[in-house]
Every structure is written in structure tokens, then in C-alpha cells.
Amino acid sequence: DIQMTQSPSFVSASIGDRVTISCRASQDISNWLAWYQQKPGKAPKLLIYGASNLQSEVPSRFSGSESGRDFTLTISSLQPDDFATYYCQQAYTFPFTFGPGTTVDI
Amino acid sequence: QVQLVESGGGLVKPGGSLRLSCATSGFTFSDHYMSWIRQAPGKGLEWLAYISGGSTYIKYSDSLKGRFTISRDNAKYSVYLQMNSLTAEDTSVYYCARGRFGANYFDFWGQGALVTVSS
């Protein structure tokens, strides 16, 4: 199985901060990478697919990039609605696997 | 608008069975593959099973050891997860999720169904 790791596990940030979250795949997944946002008690929400494509209706302050097996989610200017846990997911092959998550908190 | 609504969760004894349902609306159901994903309390996300639009292609996580079965009824716009031989480790919120066109991303999710396995 492809293992996904994320760093950091926890980010303490303030409104307006630029936040970056990293995700690494244990093997090549090309650009088959998605990012999800999850708030407590809610289902995850797709933010980014194909490593860098913004899902419909997702604010443009979210962006994704890739470099080999390393992927990055960037929030350019943190807003109150962005405090949540973020997961990466590889969509390259079965079984689909998720990273352990990064919590963005105040 | 796209909606997915899970049902069938609840409390079940170890060794018992449960069938989850996911009723969908707002899109052409047969055009999309569907998956089940779970999340144990305070833990991360675990993909469980996948079924193609015509039910011709089905895949499972090896961790299920053949205990779970995914199925769908395109006429009812619904997908199901039959869960057998449940253990405490299966206690989780179970989500159904729609596959995005042409790729294995999950673009819409249900609200989740809590399954608690306890004596």
C-alpha cells in the first residue's frame, strides 16, 4: 500500500497568516493527490484534486503544488472558517490512502 | 443539488451484522462510482470499498478481510455496505462518498452514520 505522511501534525496560526501543509507519498503517485478539509462533526470536503486543481466553489486562497513525491497545500491568508483538519489522499491506486491529518488551530 | 444521506447505523454486539444504506439525489447516480470511507473516533480517514457505476468493478481494503460487501441499486439511487462479523475495531463513523468524474477523488460525502460495536 502507498503510505501518505503529513507534516506538521498541528499548526497554530492566526487570522491572515500564510499556512503551508506538507504531504509525502511513499512512492510515485504522479499528480493523483487530493486535499480535504474536515471540521469537527462534519464530513470531509474536497478542496484540491490533481495536486493543484481547485474544486468548484473553493476559495482561491487555497492552492496546491507538487514536487516529485512531495505535495503542499497553501492557505494564503487564513480566515476564521479555515480552522479545521486537513487530509491528503492518494488517488493513484487501490487501496486509496489518506494522510494522518494536520490540524490548523488558533 | 447533490445529496448523500446515510442510514442504518447504530449499536451492534460483537460478531453481529449491520447494513448501511446511502440514498443519493441531485445527479445521475449510475454515472459515478461510489465508495465507503470510515473514521474511528478521534482518528483519520480509512477508505473501505469502491463500486463502479455498473457494479462491474468492485474493490475492497484488505483490512476488511472479506467481512464487508458493497453493492448498489441504480434504480433506487442507493449504495449499500453489508458489514458482518463486527468487532470493536469497526466502531466508526461511516461515510459514503461520490467519485469525481474520471478520477478517484471524493467530491461529495454524506453526513456519516455512526456504528458502535459493543456488548
PDB file of C-alpha atoms in Angstrom:
ATOM      1  CA  ASP A   1       0.000   0.000   0.000  1.00  0.00           C
ATOM      2  CA  ILE A   2       1.082   3.599  -0.589  1.00  0.00           C
ATOM      3  CA  GLN A   3       1.746   5.377   2.694  1.00  0.00           C
ATOM      4  CA  MET A   4       0.935   9.073   2.998  1.00  0.00           C
ATOM      5  CA  THR A   5       2.647  11.198   5.618  1.00  0.00           C
ATOM      6  CA  GLN A   6       1.820  14.766   6.586  1.00  0.00           C
ATOM      7  CA  SER A   7       3.669  17.480   8.416  1.00  0.00           C
ATOM      8  CA  PRO A   8       3.213  19.139  10.721  1.00  0.00           C
ATOM      9  CA  SER A   9       0.540  17.312  12.707  1.00  0.00           C
ATOM     10  CA  PHE A  10      -0.590  20.567  14.254  1.00  0.00           C
ATOM     11  CA  VAL A  11      -0.313  24.180  13.201  1.00  0.00           C
ATOM     12  CA  SER A  12      -1.015  27.095  15.485  1.00  0.00           C
ATOM     13  CA  ALA A  13      -1.808  30.138  13.371  1.00  0.00           C
ATOM     14  CA  SER A  14      -3.580  33.487  13.368  1.00  0.00           C
ATOM     15  CA  ILE A  15      -6.037  35.158  11.031  1.00  0.00           C
ATOM     16  CA  GLY A  16      -4.215  36.439   7.972  1.00  0.00           C
ATOM     17  CA  ASP A  17      -1.283  34.046   8.316  1.00  0.00           C
ATOM     18  CA  ARG A  18       0.080  32.078   5.387  1.00  0.00           C
ATOM     19  CA  VAL A  19      -0.142  28.386   6.229  1.00  0.00           C
ATOM     20  CA  THR A  20       1.557  25.525   4.415  1.00  0.00           C
ATOM     21  CA  ILE A  21       0.900  21.830   4.984  1.00  0.00           C
ATOM     22  CA  SER A  22       3.075  19.129   3.500  1.00  0.00           C
ATOM     23  CA  CYS A  23       2.220  15.628   2.342  1.00  0.00           C
ATOM     24  CA  ARG A  24       4.608  12.961   1.079  1.00  0.00           C
ATOM     25  CA  ALA A  25       3.793   9.733  -0.731  1.00  0.00           C
ATOM     26  CA  SER A  26       5.843   6.600  -0.121  1.00  0.00           C
ATOM     27  CA  GLN A  27       6.081   6.028  -3.867  1.00  0.00           C
ATOM     28  CA  ASP A  28       5.382   7.857  -7.102  1.00  0.00           C
ATOM     29  CA  ILE A  29       1.730   8.833  -7.482  1.00  0.00           C
ATOM     30  CA  SER A  30       2.218  11.305 -10.335  1.00  0.00           C
ATOM     31  CA  ASN A  31      -0.225  14.120  -9.549  1.00  0.00           C
ATOM     32  CA  TRP A  32      -3.000  11.872  -8.232  1.00  0.00           C
ATOM     33  CA  LEU A  33      -3.350  13.751  -4.970  1.00  0.00           C
ATOM     34  CA  ALA A  34      -6.309  15.398  -3.285  1.00  0.00           C
ATOM     35  CA  TRP A  35      -6.687  17.631  -0.252  1.00  0.00           C
ATOM     36  CA  TYR A  36      -9.723  17.618   2.022  1.00  0.00           C
ATOM     37  CA  GLN A  37     -10.860  19.897   4.830  1.00  0.00           C
ATOM     38  CA  GLN A  38     -12.780  18.473   7.773  1.00  0.00           C
ATOM     39  CA  LYS A  39     -14.419  20.365  10.600  1.00  0.00           C
ATOM     40  CA  PRO A  40     -15.454  18.666  13.861  1.00  0.00           C
ATOM     41  CA  GLY A  41     -18.555  16.547  13.458  1.00  0.00           C
ATOM     42  CA  LYS A  42     -18.718  17.138   9.715  1.00  0.00           C
ATOM     43  CA  ALA A  43     -17.840  15.176   6.615  1.00  0.00           C
ATOM     44  CA  PRO A  44     -14.645  15.987   4.743  1.00  0.00           C
ATOM     45  CA  LYS A  45     -14.836  18.486   1.886  1.00  0.00           C
ATOM     46  CA  LEU A  46     -12.783  18.215  -1.298  1.00  0.00           C
ATOM     47  CA  LEU A  47     -10.559  21.274  -1.752  1.00  0.00           C
ATOM     48  CA  ILE A  48      -7.918  20.347  -4.310  1.00  0.00           C
ATOM     49  CA  TYR A  49      -7.648  17.491  -6.802  1.00  0.00           C
ATOM     50  CA  GLY A  50      -4.941  16.537  -9.244  1.00  0.00           C
ATOM     51  CA  ALA A  51      -2.457  18.110  -6.800  1.00  0.00           C
ATOM     52  CA  SER A  52      -3.200  21.674  -7.881  1.00  0.00           C
ATOM     53  CA  ASN A  53      -6.744  21.982  -9.250  1.00  0.00           C
ATOM     54  CA  LEU A  54      -9.191  23.936  -7.140  1.00  0.00           C
ATOM     55  CA  GLN A  55     -12.535  22.225  -6.625  1.00  0.00           C
ATOM     56  CA  SER A  56     -15.580  24.266  -7.603  1.00  0.00           C
ATOM     57  CA  GLU A  57     -16.609  26.936  -5.091  1.00  0.00           C
ATOM     58  CA  VAL A  58     -13.455  26.579  -3.007  1.00  0.00           C
ATOM     59  CA  PRO A  59     -11.922  29.981  -2.206  1.00  0.00           C
ATOM     60  CA  SER A  60      -8.866  30.955  -4.207  1.00  0.00           C
ATOM     61  CA  ARG A  61      -6.781  31.423  -1.043  1.00  0.00           C
ATOM     62  CA  PHE A  62      -6.335  27.641  -1.159  1.00  0.00           C
ATOM     63  CA  SER A  63      -3.740  26.294  -3.561  1.00  0.00           C
ATOM     64  CA  GLY A  64      -1.822  23.083  -4.100  1.00  0.00           C
ATOM     65  CA  SER A  65       1.526  22.216  -5.590  1.00  0.00           C
ATOM     66  CA  GLU A  66       3.718  19.197  -6.167  1.00  0.00           C
ATOM     67  CA  SER A  67       7.383  18.349  -6.432  1.00  0.00           C
ATOM     68  CA  GLY A  68       8.038  14.698  -7.091  1.00  0.00           C
ATOM     69  CA  ARG A  69       6.554  12.755  -4.196  1.00  0.00           C
ATOM     70  CA  ASP A  70       6.073  15.876  -2.105  1.00  0.00           C
ATOM     71  CA  PHE A  71       2.846  17.877  -2.129  1.00  0.00           C
ATOM     72  CA  THR A  72       1.907  21.141  -0.473  1.00  0.00           C
ATOM     73  CA  LEU A  73      -1.381  22.760   0.483  1.00  0.00           C
ATOM     74  CA  THR A  74      -1.132  26.511   0.997  1.00  0.00           C
ATOM     75  CA  ILE A  75      -3.667  28.826   2.566  1.00  0.00           C
ATOM     76  CA  SER A  76      -2.517  32.287   1.532  1.00  0.00           C
ATOM     77  CA  SER A  77      -4.367  34.262   4.194  1.00  0.00           C
ATOM     78  CA  LEU A  78      -6.001  32.237   6.945  1.00  0.00           C
ATOM     79  CA  GLN A  79      -9.646  33.037   7.586  1.00  0.00           C
ATOM     80  CA  PRO A  80     -11.809  32.112  10.610  1.00  0.00           C
ATOM     81  CA  ASP A  81     -13.599  29.461   8.538  1.00  0.00           C
ATOM     82  CA  ASP A  82     -10.299  27.689   7.792  1.00  0.00           C
ATOM     83  CA  PHE A  83      -9.641  26.326  11.258  1.00  0.00           C
ATOM     84  CA  ALA A  84     -10.044  22.620  10.620  1.00  0.00           C
ATOM     85  CA  THR A  85      -8.172  19.387   9.978  1.00  0.00           C
ATOM     86  CA  TYR A  86      -6.700  18.831   6.524  1.00  0.00           C
ATOM     87  CA  TYR A  87      -6.066  15.450   4.924  1.00  0.00           C
ATOM     88  CA  CYS A  88      -4.223  14.471   1.770  1.00  0.00           C
ATOM     89  CA  GLN A  89      -5.299  11.398  -0.213  1.00  0.00           C
ATOM     90  CA  GLN A  90      -3.591   9.483  -2.985  1.00  0.00           C
ATOM     91  CA  ALA A  91      -5.884   8.549  -5.857  1.00  0.00           C
ATOM     92  CA  TYR A  92      -3.235   6.713  -7.884  1.00  0.00           C
ATOM     93  CA  THR A  93      -4.026   3.150  -6.961  1.00  0.00           C
ATOM     94  CA  PHE A  94      -6.052   0.894  -4.689  1.00  0.00           C
ATOM     95  CA  PRO A  95      -6.249   0.968  -1.761  1.00  0.00           C
ATOM     96  CA  PHE A  96      -6.788   4.702  -1.689  1.00  0.00           C
ATOM     97  CA  THR A  97      -4.959   6.028   1.330  1.00  0.00           C
ATOM     98  CA  PHE A  98      -5.130   9.194   3.371  1.00  0.00           C
ATOM     99  CA  GLY A  99      -2.528  11.054   5.332  1.00  0.00           C
ATOM    100  CA  PRO A 100      -2.941  11.228   9.124  1.00  0.00           C
ATOM    101  CA  GLY A 101      -4.157  14.814   9.020  1.00  0.00           C
ATOM    102  CA  THR A 102      -2.958  18.281  10.004  1.00  0.00           C
ATOM    103  CA  THR A 103      -4.998  20.332  12.419  1.00  0.00           C
ATOM    104  CA  VAL A 104      -4.932  24.098  11.954  1.00  0.00           C
ATOM    105  CA  ASP A 105      -5.853  25.836  15.175  1.00  0.00           C
ATOM    106  CA  ILE A 106      -5.584  29.230  16.751  1.00  0.00           C
TER     107      ILE A 106
ATOM    108  CA  GLN B   1     -28.172  19.829  -5.554  1.00  0.00           C
ATOM    109  CA  VAL B   2     -26.125  16.740  -4.836  1.00  0.00           C
ATOM    110  CA  GLN B   3     -27.140  14.969  -1.638  1.00  0.00           C
ATOM    111  CA  LEU B   4     -25.978  11.772   0.030  1.00  0.00           C
ATOM    112  CA  VAL B   5     -27.744  10.528   3.148  1.00  0.00           C
ATOM    113  CA  GLU B   6     -26.549   7.514   5.113  1.00  0.00           C
ATOM    114  CA  SER B   7     -28.786   5.406   7.313  1.00  0.00           C
ATOM    115  CA  GLY B   8     -28.650   2.124   9.182  1.00  0.00           C
ATOM    116  CA  GLY B   9     -26.044   2.923  11.779  1.00  0.00           C
ATOM    117  CA  GLY B  10     -26.430   2.066  15.430  1.00  0.00           C
ATOM    118  CA  LEU B  11     -25.301  -0.152  18.282  1.00  0.00           C
ATOM    119  CA  VAL B  12     -24.455  -3.768  17.469  1.00  0.00           C
ATOM    120  CA  LYS B  13     -22.910  -6.555  19.544  1.00  0.00           C
ATOM    121  CA  PRO B  14     -19.516  -8.031  18.643  1.00  0.00           C
ATOM    122  CA  GLY B  15     -19.946 -10.678  15.971  1.00  0.00           C
ATOM    123  CA  GLY B  16     -23.113  -9.043  14.722  1.00  0.00           C
ATOM    124  CA  SER B  17     -24.051  -7.624  11.355  1.00  0.00           C
ATOM    125  CA  LEU B  18     -25.323  -4.318  10.074  1.00  0.00           C
ATOM    126  CA  ARG B  19     -26.301  -2.931   6.682  1.00  0.00           C
ATOM    127  CA  LEU B  20     -25.684   0.700   5.878  1.00  0.00           C
ATOM    128  CA  SER B  21     -27.573   2.486   3.143  1.00  0.00           C
ATOM    129  CA  CYS B  22     -26.716   5.677   1.307  1.00  0.00           C
ATOM    130  CA  ALA B  23     -29.520   7.365  -0.591  1.00  0.00           C
ATOM    131  CA  THR B  24     -28.440   9.897  -3.186  1.00  0.00           C
ATOM    132  CA  SER B  25     -30.081  12.587  -5.281  1.00  0.00           C
ATOM    133  CA  GLY B  26     -29.219  15.507  -7.498  1.00  0.00           C
ATOM    134  CA  PHE B  27     -27.033  13.720 -10.023  1.00  0.00           C
ATOM    135  CA  THR B  28     -27.078  10.799 -12.448  1.00  0.00           C
ATOM    136  CA  PHE B  29     -26.193   8.076  -9.994  1.00  0.00           C
ATOM    137  CA  SER B  30     -25.168   5.418 -12.492  1.00  0.00           C
ATOM    138  CA  ASP B  31     -22.533   7.746 -13.968  1.00  0.00           C
ATOM    139  CA  HIS B  32     -20.460   7.744 -10.800  1.00  0.00           C
ATOM    140  CA  TYR B  33     -18.511   5.206  -8.842  1.00  0.00           C
ATOM    141  CA  MET B  34     -19.193   5.232  -5.117  1.00  0.00           C
ATOM    142  CA  SER B  35     -17.047   4.460  -2.094  1.00  0.00           C
ATOM    143  CA  TRP B  36     -17.417   3.878   1.621  1.00  0.00           C
ATOM    144  CA  ILE B  37     -14.915   5.508   3.967  1.00  0.00           C
ATOM    145  CA  ARG B  38     -14.819   5.346   7.748  1.00  0.00           C
ATOM    146  CA  GLN B  39     -13.363   7.319  10.607  1.00  0.00           C
ATOM    147  CA  ALA B  40     -12.817   5.857  14.055  1.00  0.00           C
ATOM    148  CA  PRO B  41     -13.394   8.244  16.975  1.00  0.00           C
ATOM    149  CA  GLY B  42     -10.627  10.833  17.037  1.00  0.00           C
ATOM    150  CA  LYS B  43      -8.790   9.133  14.182  1.00  0.00           C
ATOM    151  CA  GLY B  44      -8.134   9.670  10.492  1.00  0.00           C
ATOM    152  CA  LEU B  45      -9.916   8.533   7.354  1.00  0.00           C
ATOM    153  CA  GLU B  46      -9.839   4.966   6.067  1.00  0.00           C
ATOM    154  CA  TRP B  47     -11.097   4.017   2.603  1.00  0.00           C
ATOM    155  CA  LEU B  48     -13.048   0.741   2.672  1.00  0.00           C
ATOM    156  CA  ALA B  49     -14.711  -0.136  -0.607  1.00  0.00           C
ATOM    157  CA  TYR B  50     -15.393   1.025  -4.165  1.00  0.00           C
ATOM    158  CA  ILE B  51     -18.066   0.112  -6.674  1.00  0.00           C
ATOM    159  CA  SER B  52     -18.227   1.247 -10.296  1.00  0.00           C
ATOM    160  CA  GLY B  53     -21.345   2.733 -11.867  1.00  0.00           C
ATOM    161  CA  GLY B  54     -22.494  -0.551 -13.350  1.00  0.00           C
ATOM    162  CA  SER B  55     -21.289  -2.646 -10.398  1.00  0.00           C
ATOM    163  CA  THR B  56     -18.850  -4.416 -12.703  1.00  0.00           C
ATOM    164  CA  TYR B  57     -15.758  -3.348 -10.790  1.00  0.00           C
ATOM    165  CA  ILE B  58     -15.546  -3.666  -7.011  1.00  0.00           C
ATOM    166  CA  LYS B  59     -12.541  -3.238  -4.773  1.00  0.00           C
ATOM    167  CA  TYR B  60     -12.059  -3.556  -1.023  1.00  0.00           C
ATOM    168  CA  SER B  61      -9.467  -2.665   1.527  1.00  0.00           C
ATOM    169  CA  ASP B  62      -7.539  -5.785   2.524  1.00  0.00           C
ATOM    170  CA  SER B  63      -8.068  -4.794   6.164  1.00  0.00           C
ATOM    171  CA  LEU B  64     -11.726  -5.843   5.920  1.00  0.00           C
ATOM    172  CA  LYS B  65     -10.727  -9.496   5.436  1.00  0.00           C
ATOM    173  CA  GLY B  66     -13.809 -10.216   3.359  1.00  0.00           C
ATOM    174  CA  ARG B  67     -16.291  -9.217   6.052  1.00  0.00           C
ATOM    175  CA  PHE B  68     -17.877  -6.268   4.216  1.00  0.00           C
ATOM    176  CA  THR B  69     -19.782  -6.215   0.910  1.00  0.00           C
ATOM    177  CA  ILE B  70     -20.545  -3.135  -1.155  1.00  0.00           C
ATOM    178  CA  SER B  71     -23.472  -3.062  -3.561  1.00  0.00           C
ATOM    179  CA  ARG B  72     -25.667  -0.558  -5.348  1.00  0.00           C
ATOM    180  CA  ASP B  73     -29.121  -0.231  -6.836  1.00  0.00           C
ATOM    181  CA  ASN B  74     -29.061   2.323  -9.625  1.00  0.00           C
ATOM    182  CA  ALA B  75     -32.855   2.349  -9.871  1.00  0.00           C
ATOM    183  CA  LYS B  76     -33.016   3.455  -6.238  1.00  0.00           C
ATOM    184  CA  TYR B  77     -30.028   5.793  -6.466  1.00  0.00           C
ATOM    185  CA  SER B  78     -28.549   3.998  -3.481  1.00  0.00           C
ATOM    186  CA  VAL B  79     -25.375   2.288  -2.389  1.00  0.00           C
ATOM    187  CA  TYR B  80     -25.070  -0.182   0.465  1.00  0.00           C
ATOM    188  CA  LEU B  81     -22.480  -1.646   2.798  1.00  0.00           C
ATOM    189  CA  GLN B  82     -23.181  -5.010   4.395  1.00  0.00           C
ATOM    190  CA  MET B  83     -20.964  -5.472   7.430  1.00  0.00           C
ATOM    191  CA  ASN B  84     -20.550  -8.882   9.075  1.00  0.00           C
ATOM    192  CA  SER B  85     -18.523 -10.279  11.981  1.00  0.00           C
ATOM    193  CA  LEU B  86     -18.205  -6.844  13.506  1.00  0.00           C
ATOM    194  CA  THR B  87     -15.646  -6.137  16.214  1.00  0.00           C
ATOM    195  CA  ALA B  88     -14.982  -3.183  18.487  1.00  0.00           C
ATOM    196  CA  GLU B  89     -12.345  -2.017  15.982  1.00  0.00           C
ATOM    197  CA  ASP B  90     -15.146  -1.390  13.473  1.00  0.00           C
ATOM    198  CA  THR B  91     -16.629   1.313  15.688  1.00  0.00           C
ATOM    199  CA  SER B  92     -16.524   4.383  13.462  1.00  0.00           C
ATOM    200  CA  VAL B  93     -18.466   6.966  11.554  1.00  0.00           C
ATOM    201  CA  TYR B  94     -19.111   5.534   8.101  1.00  0.00           C
ATOM    202  CA  TYR B  95     -19.325   7.866   5.122  1.00  0.00           C
ATOM    203  CA  CYS B  96     -20.494   7.190   1.616  1.00  0.00           C
ATOM    204  CA  ALA B  97     -18.767   9.336  -0.972  1.00  0.00           C
ATOM    205  CA  ARG B  98     -19.209  10.043  -4.669  1.00  0.00           C
ATOM    206  CA  GLY B  99     -16.331   9.603  -7.029  1.00  0.00           C
ATOM    207  CA  ARG B 100     -15.434  12.571  -9.144  1.00  0.00           C
ATOM    208  CA  PHE B 101     -15.675  12.026 -12.900  1.00  0.00           C
ATOM    209  CA  GLY B 102     -12.666  10.235 -14.316  1.00  0.00           C
ATOM    210  CA  ALA B 103     -10.621  10.125 -11.152  1.00  0.00           C
ATOM    211  CA  ASN B 104     -10.540   8.555  -7.747  1.00  0.00           C
ATOM    212  CA  TYR B 105     -11.320  11.657  -5.733  1.00  0.00           C
ATOM    213  CA  PHE B 106     -14.354  12.022  -3.478  1.00  0.00           C
ATOM    214  CA  ASP B 107     -16.230  15.176  -4.358  1.00  0.00           C
ATOM    215  CA  PHE B 108     -19.399  14.752  -2.309  1.00  0.00           C
ATOM    216  CA  TRP B 109     -19.852  12.999   1.036  1.00  0.00           C
ATOM    217  CA  GLY B 110     -22.775  12.020   3.187  1.00  0.00           C
ATOM    218  CA  GLN B 111     -23.152  13.271   6.734  1.00  0.00           C
ATOM    219  CA  GLY B 112     -21.950   9.968   8.146  1.00  0.00           C
ATOM    220  CA  ALA B 113     -23.535   7.093  10.075  1.00  0.00           C
ATOM    221  CA  LEU B 114     -22.180   6.104  13.480  1.00  0.00           C
ATOM    222  CA  VAL B 115     -21.670   2.397  14.042  1.00  0.00           C
ATOM    223  CA  THR B 116     -20.839   1.335  17.587  1.00  0.00           C
ATOM    224  CA  VAL B 117     -19.806  -2.250  18.258  1.00  0.00           C
ATOM    225  CA  SER B 118     -20.122  -3.060  21.934  1.00  0.00           C
ATOM    226  CA  SER B 119     -21.576  -5.704  24.211  1.00  0.00           C
TER     227      SER B 119
END
